[in-house]
XYZ file of C-alpha atoms in Angstrom:
683
model
C 114.143 171.381 61.472
C 112.925 174.366 59.455
C 109.351 175.364 59.978
C 107.315 174.634 56.874
C 103.674 174.578 55.927
C 103.676 170.903 54.925
C 105.782 167.757 55.198
C 105.728 164.804 52.788
C 107.318 161.401 53.244
C 109.251 159.961 50.298
C 110.713 156.447 50.005
C 113.882 155.859 47.973
C 114.200 152.376 46.449
C 116.419 150.616 43.924
C 118.915 147.870 43.145
C 122.443 148.016 44.588
C 125.021 149.888 42.482
C 122.562 152.253 40.789
C 123.778 155.392 42.592
C 120.876 155.395 45.058
C 123.079 156.606 47.918
C 124.439 159.372 45.689
C 120.878 160.504 44.900
C 120.016 160.376 48.617
C 123.106 162.377 49.621
C 122.611 164.904 46.822
C 118.999 165.547 47.860
C 119.465 165.667 51.625
C 123.021 166.988 52.030
C 124.023 166.755 55.692
C 120.440 166.682 56.991
C 120.404 162.928 57.529
C 120.973 160.237 60.135
C 121.199 156.457 60.199
C 119.471 153.832 62.305
C 117.693 150.496 61.962
C 114.306 149.685 60.494
C 111.882 148.946 63.291
C 112.416 145.438 64.636
C 115.142 144.653 62.073
C 118.923 144.530 61.834
C 118.915 146.441 58.541
C 120.518 149.864 58.253
C 118.262 152.747 57.349
C 119.037 156.327 56.424
C 116.694 159.236 56.908
C 117.166 162.742 55.575
C 115.329 165.976 54.875
C 115.287 168.645 52.186
C 113.206 171.725 51.379
C 111.485 172.470 48.101
C 109.034 175.355 47.546
C 108.798 175.941 51.291
C 107.750 172.305 51.706
C 109.734 169.849 53.784
C 110.356 166.380 52.387
C 111.395 163.485 54.625
C 113.401 160.955 52.580
C 113.673 157.332 53.792
C 116.384 155.317 52.032
C 115.346 151.677 51.637
C 118.104 149.034 51.472
C 119.417 148.276 47.993
C 117.689 145.081 46.833
C 116.981 143.081 43.681
C 113.529 141.819 44.619
C 110.650 142.405 47.041
C 110.357 138.667 47.709
C 111.116 138.557 51.419
C 113.891 135.962 51.611
C 116.549 138.223 53.159
C 116.303 140.870 55.912
C 116.976 143.640 53.371
C 114.212 142.512 51.028
C 111.795 142.043 53.910
C 112.579 145.504 55.285
C 112.038 147.130 51.879
C 108.780 145.269 51.184
C 107.420 146.016 54.678
C 108.367 149.694 54.380
C 106.475 149.973 51.096
C 103.517 148.098 52.550
C 103.202 149.486 56.066
C 104.746 152.990 55.920
C 102.577 156.038 55.315
C 104.287 157.750 52.389
C 103.402 160.216 49.663
C 105.811 159.194 46.916
C 108.332 156.460 46.066
C 111.416 157.286 44.025
C 112.668 154.173 42.203
C 116.292 154.691 41.134
C 117.506 152.661 38.150
C 120.826 152.478 36.300
C 120.643 154.046 32.828
C 123.232 151.523 31.576
C 121.281 148.487 32.883
C 117.632 149.443 32.454
C 116.288 146.040 31.427
C 117.622 144.341 34.548
C 116.527 147.167 36.871
C 112.978 147.200 35.470
C 112.247 143.930 37.283
C 112.224 145.701 40.657
C 110.358 148.686 39.161
C 107.507 146.425 38.048
C 107.374 144.740 41.456
C 107.098 148.086 43.233
C 104.474 149.322 40.776
C 102.404 146.245 41.680
C 102.222 147.837 45.125
C 101.966 151.566 44.439
C 101.625 154.001 41.558
C 102.545 156.971 43.759
C 105.988 156.747 42.228
C 108.715 158.451 40.204
C 111.309 156.495 38.227
C 114.716 158.168 38.465
C 116.955 157.027 35.598
C 120.356 157.736 37.147
C 123.903 157.528 35.742
C 122.779 159.095 32.465
C 126.303 160.491 32.029
C 127.671 156.947 31.885
C 124.907 155.909 29.497
C 125.873 158.781 27.198
C 129.499 157.617 27.158
C 128.303 154.142 26.160
C 126.043 155.649 23.465
C 122.836 154.443 25.094
C 119.780 156.510 24.176
C 116.744 156.446 26.466
C 113.299 157.674 25.461
C 112.054 158.850 28.851
C 108.621 159.866 27.526
C 107.981 156.378 26.124
C 109.317 154.805 29.324
C 106.909 156.941 31.346
C 104.049 155.864 29.074
C 104.946 152.181 29.457
C 105.255 152.401 33.259
C 102.391 154.792 33.971
C 104.491 157.031 36.238
C 106.791 160.053 35.661
C 110.386 159.363 34.573
C 113.268 161.752 35.311
C 116.800 161.388 33.937
C 119.630 162.339 36.345
C 123.382 162.197 36.842
C 123.411 162.545 40.626
C 127.212 162.711 40.961
C 127.244 165.956 38.953
C 123.819 166.991 40.370
C 122.217 167.070 36.906
C 118.457 166.588 36.823
C 118.001 166.899 40.610
C 115.895 170.049 40.455
C 113.527 168.388 37.983
C 113.435 165.308 40.254
C 112.484 167.481 43.235
C 109.748 169.149 41.201
C 108.239 165.831 40.064
C 108.417 164.398 43.609
C 106.565 167.454 44.848
C 103.855 167.153 42.178
C 103.335 163.431 42.796
C 103.163 164.028 46.562
C 100.603 166.793 46.048
C 98.681 164.611 43.528
C 99.208 167.164 40.762
C 100.484 164.481 38.374
C 98.178 161.704 37.309
C 99.679 158.244 37.556
C 97.966 155.055 36.478
C 98.258 151.288 36.804
C 99.964 149.563 33.867
C 100.044 146.042 35.351
C 98.716 143.685 32.697
C 96.898 140.457 33.452
C 98.763 137.250 34.090
C 97.753 134.275 32.040
C 94.900 131.857 32.694
C 94.462 130.377 36.168
C 97.102 132.558 37.850
C 95.240 135.793 37.134
C 91.922 134.251 38.167
C 93.464 133.158 41.513
C 94.774 136.697 42.074
C 91.315 138.157 41.439
C 89.643 135.674 43.796
C 92.009 136.628 46.637
C 91.712 140.357 45.866
C 87.924 140.335 45.864
C 87.473 138.230 49.006
C 89.931 139.593 51.526
C 89.298 141.998 54.357
C 92.164 144.298 55.269
C 92.986 145.681 58.716
C 95.884 147.612 57.236
C 94.829 151.177 56.442
C 98.289 152.338 55.397
C 98.960 151.186 51.861
C 97.323 147.824 51.273
C 97.292 147.424 47.502
C 95.030 144.450 46.895
C 96.698 143.019 43.816
C 100.199 142.932 45.338
C 98.782 141.599 48.609
C 97.046 138.776 46.769
C 100.194 137.910 44.822
C 102.304 137.945 47.987
C 99.906 135.667 49.862
C 99.770 133.244 46.921
C 103.582 133.110 46.722
C 103.982 132.394 50.433
C 104.532 128.832 51.666
C 102.348 129.626 54.694
C 99.496 131.715 53.289
C 97.645 132.074 56.619
C 100.740 133.339 58.446
C 101.622 135.827 55.698
C 98.050 137.121 55.492
C 98.005 137.619 59.256
C 101.348 139.496 59.126
C 99.979 141.795 56.420
C 96.818 142.503 58.402
C 94.589 140.521 56.038
C 91.602 138.324 56.920
C 90.677 135.691 54.339
C 88.377 132.694 54.467
C 89.876 129.182 54.379
C 87.501 128.199 51.598
C 88.881 130.965 49.393
C 92.454 129.762 49.917
C 91.384 126.193 49.187
C 89.645 127.387 46.017
C 92.796 129.138 44.761
C 94.927 126.066 45.570
C 92.612 123.898 43.479
C 92.627 126.479 40.693
C 96.430 126.711 40.583
C 96.747 122.887 40.828
C 100.428 122.975 41.835
C 101.302 125.934 39.602
C 104.084 128.032 41.169
C 102.829 131.623 41.126
C 106.407 132.861 41.677
C 107.538 131.249 38.401
C 104.549 132.660 36.543
C 105.242 136.119 37.906
C 108.978 135.874 37.179
C 108.305 134.953 33.552
C 105.801 137.795 33.295
C 108.362 140.314 34.615
C 111.048 139.071 32.228
C 108.713 139.406 29.225
C 107.538 142.885 30.272
C 111.113 144.081 30.922
C 112.161 142.925 27.438
C 109.109 144.559 25.879
C 109.593 147.909 27.639
C 113.329 147.922 26.944
C 112.713 147.301 23.236
C 110.391 150.314 23.066
C 112.458 152.755 25.114
C 116.200 152.097 24.734
C 118.602 152.199 21.785
C 121.972 150.600 22.519
C 125.233 150.962 20.619
C 126.672 147.706 19.288
C 129.812 148.156 21.385
C 127.775 148.353 24.601
C 129.673 146.883 27.577
C 132.434 145.547 25.293
C 135.108 147.052 27.549
C 133.585 145.543 30.678
C 133.260 142.156 29.010
C 136.903 142.201 27.923
C 138.013 143.035 31.462
C 135.710 140.365 32.923
C 137.230 137.756 30.621
C 140.385 138.206 32.691
C 139.098 139.114 36.156
C 136.412 136.404 36.287
C 138.234 133.693 34.351
C 139.150 130.388 35.978
C 142.782 130.899 34.991
C 143.386 134.487 36.094
C 140.479 135.413 38.403
C 141.832 134.134 41.729
C 145.553 134.963 41.052
C 144.594 138.564 40.185
C 142.456 138.719 43.341
C 145.377 137.500 45.490
C 147.705 139.992 43.821
C 145.324 142.911 44.422
C 144.671 142.066 48.055
C 148.367 141.357 48.583
C 149.056 144.852 47.252
C 146.455 146.329 49.606
C 148.000 144.505 52.580
C 151.478 145.623 51.477
C 150.417 149.272 51.237
C 148.655 148.962 54.602
C 151.721 147.422 56.259
C 154.172 149.950 54.836
C 151.888 152.946 55.139
C 150.737 152.291 58.705
C 154.208 151.985 60.261
C 155.130 155.652 60.272
C 151.835 157.225 61.415
C 151.512 154.493 64.074
C 154.933 155.394 65.386
C 154.126 159.118 65.328
C 150.853 158.535 67.192
C 152.605 156.273 69.699
C 155.254 158.938 70.334
C 152.558 161.611 70.596
C 150.501 159.645 73.159
C 153.683 158.780 75.044
C 154.611 162.474 75.227
C 151.122 163.449 76.386
C 151.248 160.626 78.962
C 154.519 161.975 80.331
C 153.024 165.448 80.618
C 149.923 164.066 82.348
C 152.126 162.214 84.820
C 153.954 165.439 85.633
C 150.729 167.400 86.033
C 149.065 164.790 88.257
C 152.151 164.504 90.449
C 152.257 168.275 90.948
C 148.499 168.266 91.614
C 149.029 165.743 94.416
C 147.050 162.839 92.953
C 147.257 159.604 94.904
C 149.621 157.213 93.066
C 146.841 154.640 92.752
C 144.441 157.155 91.186
C 147.172 158.443 88.878
C 148.088 154.902 87.851
C 144.475 153.946 87.182
C 143.776 157.037 85.068
C 147.051 157.328 83.153
C 148.744 153.909 83.177
C 145.405 152.135 82.900
C 142.711 154.050 81.019
C 144.903 156.528 79.091
C 147.530 153.945 78.112
C 144.824 151.596 76.851
C 143.181 154.325 74.771
C 146.532 155.473 73.402
C 147.525 151.963 72.337
C 144.185 151.275 70.644
C 144.178 154.556 68.698
C 147.872 154.364 67.721
C 147.580 150.764 66.534
C 144.075 150.819 64.992
C 143.751 154.199 63.319
C 146.571 154.145 60.712
C 145.882 150.678 59.217
C 142.115 151.307 59.205
C 142.603 154.732 57.620
C 144.522 152.997 54.810
C 142.729 149.643 54.485
C 139.110 150.850 54.551
C 139.515 153.524 51.813
C 141.401 151.052 49.583
C 138.712 148.423 50.189
C 135.988 150.989 49.456
C 137.750 152.026 46.233
C 137.618 148.396 45.040
C 133.949 148.347 46.013
C 133.171 151.548 44.080
C 135.220 150.358 41.113
C 132.845 147.378 40.833
C 135.472 144.719 41.569
C 134.154 143.151 44.793
C 131.141 141.426 43.164
C 133.666 139.810 40.792
C 135.531 138.436 43.806
C 132.304 136.904 45.122
C 131.664 135.429 41.670
C 135.180 133.918 41.524
C 134.901 132.393 44.982
C 131.323 131.177 44.672
C 132.275 127.661 43.522
C 134.747 127.281 46.401
C 132.260 128.465 49.015
C 129.467 126.416 47.438
C 131.489 123.258 48.150
C 131.393 124.294 51.805
C 127.604 124.569 51.803
C 127.269 128.315 51.307
C 127.850 130.783 48.441
C 130.053 133.627 47.238
C 128.289 136.293 49.288
C 130.135 134.959 52.335
C 133.391 135.884 50.581
C 132.347 139.545 50.690
C 131.546 139.396 54.409
C 134.861 137.650 55.017
C 136.738 140.456 53.249
C 134.885 143.030 55.322
C 136.144 141.111 58.350
C 139.717 141.926 57.355
C 138.916 145.502 58.321
C 136.752 144.725 61.336
C 135.023 141.473 62.313
C 132.067 143.376 63.766
C 131.573 145.072 60.366
C 131.940 141.679 58.663
C 129.239 140.189 60.877
C 126.961 143.124 60.086
C 127.659 142.563 56.378
C 126.218 139.038 56.652
C 122.794 140.625 56.182
C 123.306 140.333 52.416
C 123.040 136.513 52.699
C 119.482 135.338 52.036
C 119.324 132.076 54.012
C 119.093 132.517 57.786
C 121.186 129.380 58.409
C 123.923 130.495 55.994
C 123.787 133.999 57.451
C 124.336 132.670 60.976
C 127.194 130.414 59.833
C 128.862 133.371 58.103
C 128.542 135.430 61.302
C 129.958 132.543 63.320
C 133.018 132.043 61.091
C 133.790 135.692 60.308
C 136.231 135.816 63.211
C 138.589 133.536 61.254
C 139.296 136.588 59.068
C 142.070 138.473 60.894
C 140.833 142.002 61.569
C 143.029 145.088 61.518
C 143.423 144.765 65.302
C 145.309 141.495 64.787
C 147.436 142.651 61.863
C 150.015 144.512 64.015
C 150.700 141.344 66.032
C 150.843 139.181 62.890
C 153.120 141.637 61.097
C 155.429 142.073 64.095
C 155.856 138.319 64.627
C 156.354 137.669 60.894
C 158.861 140.529 60.566
C 160.933 139.366 63.543
C 160.945 135.582 63.264
C 160.412 134.930 59.542
C 161.618 137.931 57.523
C 164.035 139.439 60.033
C 167.100 137.632 58.681
C 166.421 138.724 55.073
C 168.055 141.740 53.393
C 166.267 144.988 54.203
C 164.934 145.476 50.660
C 163.291 142.037 50.754
C 161.678 142.214 54.176
C 158.476 144.092 53.347
C 157.736 141.966 50.291
C 158.497 138.735 52.138
C 156.386 139.832 55.098
C 153.470 140.532 52.750
C 153.758 137.114 51.060
C 153.883 135.330 54.402
C 150.929 137.388 55.665
C 148.911 136.444 52.555
C 149.786 132.771 53.174
C 148.638 133.105 56.791
C 145.366 134.696 55.631
C 144.815 131.893 53.090
C 145.273 129.407 55.934
C 142.610 131.260 57.950
C 140.225 131.114 54.958
C 140.881 127.382 54.618
C 139.995 126.812 58.276
C 136.900 129.011 57.896
C 135.708 126.897 54.949
C 136.182 123.672 56.904
C 134.185 125.008 59.879
C 131.533 126.321 57.476
C 131.280 122.890 55.861
C 130.812 121.200 59.245
C 128.025 123.564 60.304
C 126.393 123.402 56.860
C 126.160 119.618 57.348
C 124.796 120.007 60.877
C 122.201 122.630 59.879
C 121.512 120.945 56.512
C 121.751 124.145 54.474
C 120.378 123.954 50.944
C 123.037 125.750 48.880
C 120.679 128.590 47.972
C 121.032 130.158 44.562
C 123.555 132.957 44.326
C 122.283 135.965 42.381
C 124.569 138.965 42.370
C 124.844 141.729 39.834
C 128.188 142.363 38.169
C 127.932 146.152 37.952
C 129.732 148.137 35.255
C 133.252 149.262 36.084
C 133.327 152.871 37.202
C 136.113 155.267 38.039
C 135.666 155.928 41.791
C 135.374 159.437 43.146
C 138.543 159.143 45.201
C 138.033 162.158 47.459
C 134.431 161.294 48.364
C 135.318 157.618 48.781
C 138.113 158.356 51.229
C 135.976 160.755 53.264
C 133.009 158.346 53.296
C 135.116 155.357 54.359
C 136.847 157.386 57.065
C 133.569 158.532 58.604
C 131.328 155.523 57.903
C 133.836 152.808 58.769
C 137.118 154.017 60.289
C 135.801 156.554 62.786
C 132.755 154.404 63.577
C 134.818 151.294 64.365
C 137.502 153.280 66.175
C 134.902 154.998 68.350
C 133.384 151.662 69.292
C 136.824 150.258 70.176
C 137.684 153.308 72.277
C 134.472 152.940 74.287
C 135.466 149.345 75.070
C 139.172 150.054 75.633
C 138.711 152.692 78.362
C 137.066 150.472 81.010
C 139.228 147.552 79.860
C 142.367 149.580 80.589
C 141.117 150.291 84.098
C 140.324 146.619 84.784
C 143.685 145.430 83.409
C 145.572 147.957 85.546
C 143.661 146.882 88.657
C 144.363 143.190 87.996
C 148.064 143.942 87.518
C 148.398 146.172 90.581
C 146.174 144.633 93.262
C 148.270 142.308 95.415
C 146.993 139.251 97.246
C 149.566 137.700 99.571
C 152.361 139.574 97.798
C 151.282 138.542 94.316
C 149.102 140.369 91.779
C 145.834 138.869 90.558
C 147.228 138.734 87.044
C 150.190 136.626 88.212
C 147.794 134.069 89.693
C 146.053 134.001 86.318
C 149.380 133.468 84.517
C 150.267 130.566 86.816
C 146.838 128.996 86.250
C 147.169 129.200 82.434
C 150.848 128.198 82.260
C 150.282 124.407 81.828
C 147.819 124.940 78.951
C 150.142 127.511 77.398
C 153.090 125.083 77.428
C 151.016 122.330 75.793
C 150.070 124.840 73.073
C 153.682 125.909 72.453
C 153.060 129.249 74.150
C 153.110 130.218 77.837
C 150.726 131.435 80.529
C 151.717 135.066 79.969
C 150.684 134.999 76.301
C 147.344 133.333 77.077
C 146.708 135.903 79.811
C 147.435 138.647 77.259
C 144.802 137.170 74.939
C 142.292 136.790 77.762
C 142.730 140.348 79.041
C 142.707 141.570 75.434
C 139.125 140.348 74.966
C 137.807 143.940 74.833
C 139.994 144.726 71.780
C 142.518 142.640 69.817
C 144.756 145.699 69.486
C 145.817 145.524 73.131
C 146.863 141.833 73.258
C 150.534 142.461 72.456
C 150.885 145.572 74.691
C 149.348 143.590 77.595
C 151.727 140.684 76.972
C 154.698 143.065 77.024
C 153.398 144.637 80.241
C 153.236 141.190 81.848
C 156.727 140.247 80.672
C 158.205 143.515 81.952
C 156.093 143.376 85.119
C 155.645 147.152 85.179
C 151.878 147.247 85.786
C 151.033 149.310 82.712
C 150.468 148.488 79.060
C 153.698 148.853 77.132
C 154.266 149.609 73.483
C 157.540 149.025 71.668
C 159.563 151.714 69.922
C 161.152 149.343 67.365
C 161.005 145.743 66.173
C 164.508 145.122 67.512
C 163.400 146.227 70.980
C 160.357 143.967 70.747
C 162.551 141.079 69.583
C 164.859 141.497 72.583
C 161.900 141.431 74.985
C 160.337 138.344 73.393
C 163.548 136.337 72.979
C 164.645 137.109 76.539
C 161.309 135.658 77.690
C 161.839 132.354 75.891
C 160.302 132.997 72.455
C 161.546 130.729 69.648
C 160.456 129.913 66.110
C 157.980 127.417 67.580
C 156.503 130.094 69.842
C 156.174 132.440 66.868
C 154.335 129.840 64.752
C 151.926 129.005 67.569
C 151.444 132.721 68.252
C 150.468 133.287 64.605
C 148.001 130.398 64.761
C 146.355 131.527 67.975
C 146.242 135.154 66.791
C 144.289 133.889 63.776
C 142.100 131.526 65.777
C 140.922 132.663 69.160
C 137.746 134.173 70.564
C 136.514 137.383 68.884
C 136.703 140.721 70.666
C 133.823 141.816 72.878
C 132.438 144.166 70.207
C 132.186 141.315 67.689
C 130.526 138.993 70.232
C 127.923 141.665 70.972
C 127.400 142.194 67.230
C 126.899 138.433 66.645
C 124.286 138.383 69.416
C 122.520 141.382 67.895
C 122.619 140.133 64.286
C 121.578 136.532 64.954
C 119.197 137.413 67.768
C 120.592 134.487 69.727
C 122.953 134.280 72.692
C 123.696 130.703 71.610
C 125.365 131.852 68.389
C 127.364 134.501 70.249
C 128.672 131.842 72.659
C 129.484 129.504 69.771
C 131.346 132.327 68.008
C 133.501 132.586 71.147
C 134.075 128.870 71.718
C 134.606 127.464 68.200
C 137.601 129.546 67.003
C 139.208 129.194 70.423
C 138.914 125.397 70.349
C 140.235 125.358 66.762
C 143.179 127.528 67.807
C 144.023 125.359 70.813
C 143.908 122.160 68.719
C 146.064 123.626 65.917
C 148.607 125.023 68.398
C 148.891 121.687 70.222
C 149.326 119.880 66.890
C 152.040 122.357 65.797
C 153.800 122.050 69.149
C 153.874 118.248 68.848
C 155.277 118.444 65.290
C 158.020 120.856 66.372
C 158.913 118.616 69.315
C 159.039 115.491 67.126
C 161.329 117.292 64.665
C 163.473 118.567 67.536
C 162.966 122.213 66.541
C 162.791 124.689 69.405
């Protein structure tokens, strides 16, 4: 870091979809890193920038709607504001949705007046003919207000200047919190005046009192906040409130104040949001909402399938060529055959297969998914699916985590943090594996293309394959909902309210979106898979090449699993491929081919016709293909996902359940399918 005379700490807060990340990136540039908030599974970002020879450390709080600590994100944000030593808080709000965003602003200003309100997306507000009186807004809130358009870097210099002045206490800020009505305000004053604080960081008495009064366990919350308060005082406030819910009182107060401030400070054109409402009448309607969603995701899958074929083949050929050269070099260098086999046929082949199979579909799927996210469409999907998921004992937020699972189940499990209820969050993490990740798509697509669309005319194959793949995915969602329903009954979840903002539609910044998704998702997930695949390749090679009494260890494993495989409509070789593919789903099919060909190294296929010949010659039929599709959808998650479930839930029990439940479901469905095929006399 640059040497400076002073360093200030600045917190960045705001609702989701207000451009907070854009403000953060614009201020800090590349001087940033990510991690987790202390003791939490919530992503944090930390960056630095210089202004007037002063260094500012910027901590990006998670995007939230409220400081009421019902979800990990909200708890992390509230605790950061309460316990962190900071000099200024920047509260980012959306210029096109000020009234809604003011709710969080008022909550934060209950806690601190060392703040700046950054009214972002002013360029979009101008297009919608929204006029904002920033001086009046500043007067109403008691803190400075700066208007910005962070994407075009407008207003950032003024924002930096105001942050600096607030941090140096050169701008006077003041409390504008007005009294609550009657008994509620009296209870707040009683708590405020009679508590002793052990927290010397940022204990604002009014917010602390409100937070303790809202808590179901006031003693526990006071202790967590470092507050000592007499039992008699708590009893006195309980008698004073007489069953009054302080949360409801406060919510009504915020709504009234937001309306009042908005009326003073904002002039809106009559046509405000008319375009968005017209679009939403289609995209969120009961008649068109879900069909449009299926069409869009079908298109994404189609583009992914078509687009990934060629680069996958090029990468496969490239790694094959490099492998050949490495073989030549190691032979000339006099490597022992066993060492050469372990390094090249084991570790290198595993890495090559994972990269060749994973990278192209991820590099296509993740940017397309992120474009839908930036466009503002994904919250509409959650809204459309909320009623369906609610019948299963959860809500539409699980739909978003499920869609993230289509890219990577580990990312989907991480995304479950957006779900407020701990029980629902754990169920979502448990069932996310039913969403086929990109590592399973190559196997699904290959089997569908060979056994279901292979006999169709060439011009129909891709479209038919996409339709069948969508049907397979819908089946996986159906199974996920059933399992969710069962666990919701067992855990007696309460169908918590689903509050999610429908942000305005925005034209995504395509270049930035692609780069961000490649680095934040594609490269991150690929790197994690590569770390797992390298030792896995070595272990698989050893199992396939170490002989015991003239037979390899892997052959003993195949013989052991053969009876179960036959009952499931598969065989022992396929089940062994799944078992050895536990480190990464991408290597299941290459391992299976290796076992069929008995060549001791993972094998990729150069064409679908070559793959078809290998599979058919080893006894594959339509029945095998159907059961293979089912078990590819429903089997244990990869090792990375299991580790992520353990980390996110904080429980080994849930990680074990996430392994067992889909596997049991897959075995049962395969056995059922096998019986049906046998009864119908179809091979």
